[in-house]
């Protein structure tokens, strides 16, 4: 079996969200997440405040913004990855999530660290569970829900007791079987704390944090990651705020966790605005086309603006530019294609192609008609007898005059097209 080794790192990204679970006889609750320096960081669970649930975190459902909630009796705790594959050490996603590619019958091992930043001792359970990607989100399975990838993952030790401000390591092992399904698989490695039952009610508080797992399976090397930004849409939200969204097409073979920003330049009076950060938490599966939204200020002038949007996922980054204008009325939007033509371009192009085909066919028919007339004149001249030479020459002269008129008409027709008739104007627009 092939074995993948990891590069030891002193510090890696920490989890940013602690999610509460609703279980039978269990009260829903949340706890603040922990920052890398061990302090409580309430903003880490709030995308609206500049953080993201995708940055080394896992939670039940998308974050709605704002603090994750009040501290529970379970205390404040976290889990973080401390190893990364050497070939991925420059990839920021690989420093937050378990990301790799394995052939069937291979083994992957990673070290993780769990820590207790509270004043009370904690008993933590470590276990894998199912996850999936769809509609632009990373979805976590309920409780201990399993999928193919989660059945390949084991954790030692499975439980850890931590004292106040204590920390400990655990090893995650992924055994890929011979008959593993090819493609990218998703799971979460959870660290879970359960509080003691509330006196007289039997209600327990369950809190968990986790590390996402993105594992691609198949022979050879990993598929390339890539995406394309196909369009920008400038809109006005129902509450009157300007907004910009991008259509991102995942053209590669790996999932994407999007981040980025928007810069506005050359606005009315030479104004500049931004950068405006994109809403984080958007995860795009291979082949998916998902909007990535960028909220803006309600006081932003309509434009026109030169918009520069930069989006990235890991080491893949793209920037697109367009001239946009925001609509006045709430609910309206203006769509701008990037790197292609809009529908009217294709309609105009098809019309111009048909017009050019008609012109070519007309010229061919005129050419054949001229050839037939010249051929008729030649036969008339050759077939004349000496006493009819004068008449034959006169007839030939008349034929030549008629051909001359035809050539003149044709030249006029060409000059007409050259002077910019409707067909030519369409051609100029297309160019």
XYZ file of C-alpha atoms in Angstrom:
431
model
C 0.000 0.000 0.000
C 1.178 3.489 -0.800
C 1.519 5.719 2.215
C 1.254 9.505 2.167
C 3.365 11.328 4.717
C 2.641 14.783 6.070
C 4.775 17.857 6.664
C 4.731 18.910 10.306
C 3.616 22.508 10.836
C 3.908 24.499 14.011
C 0.638 26.418 13.581
C -2.279 25.961 11.195
C -5.708 27.461 10.786
C -8.128 26.897 13.622
C -11.823 26.194 13.507
C -14.090 29.175 13.603
C -17.543 27.855 14.425
C -18.959 25.679 17.152
C -22.368 24.339 16.226
C -25.064 23.050 18.536
C -26.954 19.852 17.736
C -30.591 19.117 18.458
C -30.786 15.545 19.741
C -33.513 13.752 21.702
C -33.537 15.358 25.109
C -30.948 17.893 23.984
C -31.061 21.676 23.997
C -29.739 23.547 20.973
C -26.744 25.683 21.834
C -23.550 27.212 20.495
C -20.228 28.350 21.847
C -17.722 30.956 20.720
C -14.971 29.621 18.500
C -11.291 29.898 19.249
C -8.753 31.957 17.390
C -5.246 30.664 16.638
C -3.831 32.359 19.700
C -6.266 30.573 21.991
C -8.557 33.521 22.776
C -12.292 33.548 22.207
C -13.157 35.055 18.854
C -16.889 35.683 18.508
C -16.528 37.313 15.099
C -15.051 34.122 13.666
C -18.542 32.699 13.314
C -19.910 35.797 11.619
C -19.344 36.109 7.852
C -20.939 39.548 7.946
C -18.101 40.692 10.179
C -15.383 39.532 7.834
C -14.860 35.903 8.817
C -16.097 32.755 7.186
C -17.468 29.379 8.188
C -15.340 27.861 5.436
C -11.976 28.804 6.923
C -11.158 25.630 8.772
C -14.633 25.275 10.238
C -17.604 23.032 10.086
C -21.110 23.705 11.267
C -24.670 22.492 10.833
C -25.982 24.614 7.983
C -24.795 27.962 6.706
C -23.916 30.685 9.152
C -26.422 33.521 9.249
C -24.024 36.174 10.497
C -23.492 37.517 13.976
C -21.842 35.749 16.927
C -22.129 31.975 17.122
C -23.998 32.290 20.437
C -23.370 32.366 24.145
C -20.809 30.161 25.815
C -22.220 26.828 26.937
C -21.394 24.766 30.007
C -19.155 22.635 27.782
C -16.641 25.478 27.668
C -14.680 26.889 24.761
C -12.768 24.393 22.679
C -11.416 23.862 19.190
C -9.669 21.536 16.786
C -7.063 22.308 14.136
C -4.951 20.527 11.561
C -1.217 20.369 12.302
C 0.023 18.518 9.197
C -0.306 19.016 5.463
C 0.913 17.122 2.411
C 4.273 18.521 1.311
C 3.080 19.159 -2.254
C 0.178 21.249 -0.900
C 2.028 23.274 1.734
C 1.584 26.529 -0.246
C -2.173 26.001 -0.637
C -4.049 27.937 2.086
C -7.027 25.548 1.877
C -4.775 22.570 2.622
C -3.661 24.290 5.844
C -7.251 24.456 7.069
C -8.842 21.282 5.670
C -7.711 17.728 4.995
C -7.287 17.869 1.221
C -5.532 15.211 -0.832
C -5.662 12.711 -3.693
C -5.197 8.974 -3.112
C -5.144 5.898 -5.281
C -7.245 2.909 -4.214
C -5.552 0.783 -1.520
C -3.679 3.812 -0.167
C -3.416 5.207 3.344
C -3.355 8.833 4.519
C -2.446 9.915 8.059
C -2.799 13.368 9.603
C -2.184 14.835 13.041
C -4.787 17.146 14.572
C -4.822 19.076 17.822
C -7.795 19.630 20.121
C -7.691 22.188 22.890
C -9.755 23.504 25.755
C -9.688 27.238 26.328
C -12.239 27.128 29.121
C -11.833 26.974 32.868
C -13.654 23.660 33.237
C -12.368 20.199 32.216
C -13.815 18.739 29.032
C -14.491 15.277 27.708
C -14.332 15.326 23.883
C -15.388 12.681 21.364
C -13.605 12.584 17.991
C -15.370 10.958 15.042
C -15.939 11.300 11.266
C -19.346 11.967 9.723
C -20.870 12.484 6.291
C -20.809 15.693 4.252
C -21.810 16.717 0.742
C -21.696 19.702 -1.626
C -24.665 21.208 -3.439
C -26.247 24.555 -4.324
C -23.053 26.403 -3.463
C -22.767 25.079 0.117
C -20.853 22.469 2.083
C -23.565 20.430 3.822
C -22.938 18.530 7.063
C -24.766 15.328 7.889
C -26.923 15.118 10.975
C -25.221 13.699 14.055
C -23.091 10.670 13.197
C -24.508 10.244 9.661
C -22.152 8.148 7.504
C -21.150 8.093 3.852
C -18.482 6.252 1.870
C -15.611 8.503 2.943
C -16.540 8.584 6.631
C -16.362 4.769 6.733
C -12.731 4.949 5.598
C -11.728 7.330 8.438
C -10.632 6.349 11.929
C -9.369 8.529 14.816
C -7.052 7.558 17.669
C -7.824 8.217 20.405
C -11.570 8.410 19.859
C -12.068 10.297 23.151
C -9.866 12.849 24.927
C -10.112 14.408 28.390
C -8.741 17.939 28.595
C -8.169 19.992 31.685
C -8.512 23.767 31.852
C -6.443 25.400 29.074
C -5.173 21.984 28.056
C -4.497 20.535 24.593
C -3.768 17.150 23.090
C -3.061 15.492 19.711
C -4.892 12.781 17.815
C -4.112 10.884 14.614
C -6.556 10.661 11.722
C -6.137 7.694 9.357
C -7.896 7.272 6.009
C -7.769 3.776 4.450
C -8.988 3.876 0.831
C -10.270 0.429 -0.171
C -9.596 -1.287 -3.464
C -13.185 -0.853 -4.656
C -13.486 2.834 -3.636
C -15.660 4.969 -5.910
C -13.590 7.343 -8.079
C -13.969 11.104 -7.750
C -13.970 13.591 -4.901
C -15.515 12.592 -1.563
C -16.492 14.809 1.388
C -16.684 14.310 5.150
C -16.047 16.120 8.442
C -13.842 15.179 11.380
C -15.794 16.303 14.449
C -14.738 17.095 18.018
C -17.848 16.980 20.223
C -18.512 17.988 23.824
C -21.690 17.108 25.692
C -22.648 18.944 28.865
C -24.104 17.295 31.937
C -27.925 17.040 31.967
C -29.732 20.058 33.311
C -31.024 19.330 36.811
C -34.620 18.137 36.762
C -35.010 18.204 32.961
C -32.534 15.726 31.456
C -31.636 18.281 28.786
C -28.032 18.221 27.542
C -26.081 20.774 25.510
C -24.158 19.258 22.595
C -21.471 21.328 20.866
C -19.120 20.271 18.081
C -16.458 21.719 15.844
C -14.865 20.026 12.880
C -12.368 19.940 10.029
C -13.605 19.391 6.499
C -12.208 16.516 4.449
C -11.892 16.766 0.644
C -10.457 13.497 -0.697
C -10.165 12.697 -4.395
C -9.828 9.023 -5.328
C -8.565 7.576 -8.581
C -5.505 6.323 -10.456
C -2.773 8.750 -11.425
C -2.474 12.286 -10.129
C -5.176 14.593 -8.805
C -7.458 16.418 -11.259
C -6.741 20.084 -11.793
C -8.761 22.747 -10.008
C -10.124 25.596 -12.092
C -13.007 27.992 -12.560
C -14.299 30.648 -14.930
C -16.248 33.836 -14.180
C -18.856 33.959 -16.936
C -20.925 37.017 -15.970
C -21.400 39.911 -13.556
C -24.846 41.038 -12.428
C -25.312 44.517 -10.955
C -28.553 44.654 -8.961
C -30.553 46.645 -6.447
C -31.768 44.689 -3.419
C -35.344 45.105 -2.137
C -34.048 47.283 0.704
C -32.332 49.621 -1.782
C -28.715 48.459 -1.476
C -26.507 47.997 -4.499
C -25.113 44.505 -4.976
C -22.925 42.652 -7.432
C -22.906 38.923 -8.036
C -20.682 36.782 -10.214
C -21.489 33.551 -12.026
C -18.682 31.123 -11.245
C -18.377 27.897 -13.223
C -16.254 25.177 -11.634
C -14.401 23.882 -14.705
C -12.008 21.618 -12.779
C -12.250 18.305 -10.973
C -12.027 19.559 -7.370
C -14.402 21.468 -5.137
C -13.787 25.198 -4.668
C -14.103 27.373 -1.548
C -14.471 30.880 -2.902
C -13.146 34.163 -1.552
C -12.284 37.465 -3.171
C -13.256 41.118 -3.521
C -14.552 43.859 -5.817
C -12.920 47.189 -6.634
C -14.795 50.027 -8.340
C -12.899 52.722 -10.266
C -13.544 55.521 -12.789
C -16.947 56.205 -11.330
C -18.901 59.481 -11.585
C -16.482 62.350 -11.023
C -13.543 59.931 -10.931
C -14.774 58.210 -7.749
C -13.239 54.989 -6.457
C -14.756 52.506 -4.003
C -13.726 49.272 -2.353
C -12.401 46.762 -1.952
C -15.686 45.076 -1.045
C -15.225 41.492 0.209
C -17.263 38.714 -1.336
C -19.705 36.817 0.851
C -17.710 33.828 2.037
C -18.971 30.327 2.636
C -19.604 29.540 -1.048
C -18.422 26.035 -1.943
C -18.755 24.957 -5.579
C -18.648 21.314 -6.627
C -17.115 20.174 -9.935
C -19.297 21.203 -12.863
C -21.537 23.503 -10.806
C -22.340 27.111 -11.757
C -22.973 29.139 -8.602
C -23.313 32.889 -7.916
C -20.844 34.527 -5.548
C -22.398 37.702 -4.121
C -20.689 40.927 -3.070
C -22.827 43.300 -0.934
C -22.216 47.021 -1.416
C -23.163 50.378 0.111
C -26.655 51.807 -0.405
C -25.123 55.272 -0.986
C -23.051 54.077 -3.942
C -23.691 56.164 -7.112
C -25.284 54.366 -10.052
C -22.231 54.682 -12.285
C -20.998 53.838 -14.792
C -18.115 52.145 -12.956
C -15.107 50.130 -14.024
C -15.524 46.975 -11.922
C -12.602 44.672 -11.177
C -13.546 41.393 -9.473
C -10.904 39.004 -8.134
C -11.944 35.563 -6.914
C -9.778 32.752 -5.639
C -9.876 29.248 -4.226
C -6.624 27.946 -2.846
C -3.910 28.711 -5.391
C -6.337 29.325 -8.270
C -7.164 32.996 -8.832
C -8.904 34.921 -11.629
C -9.666 38.616 -12.175
C -12.291 39.988 -14.573
C -13.136 43.553 -15.553
C -16.292 45.162 -16.898
C -18.020 48.524 -17.113
C -21.228 48.325 -15.097
C -24.112 50.545 -14.015
C -26.318 49.782 -11.023
C -30.110 49.971 -11.545
C -32.226 52.589 -9.793
C -35.241 50.525 -8.753
C -35.151 47.837 -6.051
C -35.383 44.366 -7.524
C -33.902 45.325 -10.892
C -30.644 43.922 -12.272
C -28.263 44.366 -15.202
C -26.292 41.351 -16.449
C -22.880 41.692 -18.110
C -21.254 38.736 -19.856
C -17.540 38.171 -19.406
C -15.360 36.726 -22.156
C -18.235 36.167 -24.569
C -21.081 37.725 -26.469
C -24.596 38.370 -25.298
C -27.630 36.922 -27.080
C -28.071 39.901 -29.409
C -24.508 39.455 -30.611
C -25.332 35.949 -31.762
C -28.609 37.046 -33.403
C -26.865 39.910 -35.197
C -24.054 37.613 -36.277
C -26.485 35.059 -37.683
C -28.367 37.775 -39.577
C -25.162 39.148 -41.055
C -24.083 35.655 -42.107
C -27.403 35.092 -43.915
C -27.149 38.493 -45.630
C -23.606 37.807 -46.814
C -24.724 34.415 -48.158
C -27.508 36.081 -50.163
C -25.059 38.618 -51.587
C -22.618 35.882 -52.628
C -25.378 33.839 -54.259
C -26.591 36.929 -56.137
C -23.110 37.669 -57.442
C -22.712 34.055 -58.590
C -26.009 34.191 -60.485
C -25.064 37.499 -62.119
C -21.719 36.065 -63.144
C -23.372 33.033 -64.742
C -25.863 35.255 -66.560
C -23.061 37.381 -68.006
C -21.231 34.236 -69.097
C -24.302 32.898 -70.904
C -24.843 36.191 -72.736
C -21.228 36.374 -73.861
C -21.430 32.765 -75.064
C -24.549 33.588 -77.135
C -22.826 36.555 -78.801
C -19.858 34.409 -79.852
C -22.095 31.816 -81.512
C -24.006 34.500 -83.402
C -20.818 36.000 -84.821
C -19.332 32.665 -85.889
C -22.578 31.540 -87.510
C -23.074 34.657 -89.735
C -22.573 34.509 -93.520
C -20.543 37.153 -95.442
C -23.544 39.020 -96.741
C -24.868 39.316 -93.156
C -21.654 40.564 -91.524
C -23.032 44.024 -90.950
C -26.121 42.730 -89.220
C -24.076 40.288 -87.154
C -21.655 42.980 -86.063
C -24.550 45.264 -85.193
C -26.186 42.526 -83.153
C -22.880 41.821 -81.361
C -22.474 45.515 -80.613
C -25.953 45.625 -79.112
C -25.153 42.574 -76.999
C -21.952 44.177 -75.761
C -23.868 47.311 -74.836
C -26.365 45.224 -72.887
C -23.528 43.419 -71.068
C -21.918 46.720 -70.306
C -25.139 47.898 -68.735
C -25.311 44.716 -66.683
C -21.739 45.186 -65.475
C -22.516 48.783 -64.624
C -25.594 47.720 -62.605
C -23.521 45.185 -60.772
C -20.882 47.766 -59.956
C -23.562 50.118 -58.652
C -24.916 47.338 -56.449
C -21.458 46.705 -54.992
C -20.926 50.397 -54.431
C -24.233 50.521 -52.581
C -23.138 47.809 -50.157
C -19.788 49.470 -49.710
C -21.467 52.699 -48.694
C -22.894 51.179 -45.521
C -26.319 49.721 -46.175
C -28.170 47.869 -43.422
C -26.124 44.728 -43.974
C -22.824 46.557 -43.663
C -23.858 48.368 -40.508
C -24.569 45.038 -38.874
C -21.165 43.771 -39.908
C -19.480 46.810 -38.401
C -21.371 46.332 -35.134
C -20.276 42.717 -34.934
C -16.630 43.645 -35.355
